[in-house]
Amino acid sequence: MAEGEWARFWQHEHLPGVDLLKARYVRHTFTRHSHEGYVFGAVSGGVEDVFMPDGTVHAGPGSVILINPEVPHSARAGVPEGWVYSTLYPSAEVVARIAEETTTLRGTPGFGEVDVHDPEGAHLIREVHRAAEEGNALAADTVLKVLVARLLRRHGSALPARARRSAGARNALRARAVLEERMTEPPTLEALAAELGTSPFALLRAFKQQYGMPPHSWLTNARVRRARELLDTGTAPAEAAAAVGFTDQPHLNRHFSRIVGVPPGAYQRGRGAPYEIGRPVREAGGARGAEVGRASGVEPGRGADGTGSAARKNVQDRSETLHVPSRTWQNSRHPHHPHLYVPKEEPPRG
């Protein structure tokens, strides 16, 4: 990660079906991808540019970012200083359950606008994070439900029913099934089109229209999703990389970080026991996964950049098996969380 960047992607054991990401990104770019569930994000500093199929939104403080399941998007900093944000990723089941209990929506709940001005909603997103970080399961669960109900009532509607599939859409669906089945050894576009009885360009057009990205980009996204499932069950990152068709772990690391926001090892630690530079740290009230060490960043303090100026030490991330030598990183002790570190890359040697 670039200097001044930090990120924490984790779960709280009493918030099933919800992932949490809090981060400051400056140079980091999210490539085009989609999520199985929803995205609720609140920018607290800087500006995030989110590139959607219908255009670009520029999200700043007071905004809430609302992205429906399976909608392709990418993101990057909208200003030189980057952006700081707190994001929740509730599953479709979590949102549907709350919608059924608190609204009159019928069908699949969704949101018509990506960027809405809702300072109170943004505050509630940050409050879910704060309660979870403090280990207050009752508050975290309560505020989450209040937040989702509020977003649905103020900004939600039922997603339109899917139109009858055209021949091109049916070919795209069949192509997706082939790619899922042969994830480790996918066919070429030419071979895939021939197998489906269509032309490569016709298949490419149909696939992009159906899924918002070409087949090779969709496959990368699907591989990262499958890798997440394997990491959730305790599979080592190197084994997960091979199992989903990446050439090696660095290949997985690169794509995983561009889609999830943290490397595979950092993601996996957010699912299990937290670590501090090679040794466990005390868990607080059921909160899972304190993110520390090389390239993963740390949980933010009160400042916008999360950097500190206290004692420094060189560390290596020993929890991740790499196929190439890992680089040496300088780490500043965090001013508000002394047990956490902000990664700082050594200057290039010329």
Coordinates of N, CA and C in Angstrom, one line a residue, residues 16 91 284 330:
P16 N -23.6 -11.7 11.6 CA -23.5 -12.7 10.5 C -24.0 -12.1 9.2
S91 N -25.3 -9.1 3.2 CA -25.7 -10.0 2.2 C -27.1 -9.7 1.8
A284 N -11.0 -8.1 21.5 CA -11.9 -7.2 22.3 C -13.3 -7.5 22.0
Q330 N 8.9 -0.3 6.4 CA 9.0 0.5 7.7 C 7.6 0.7 8.2

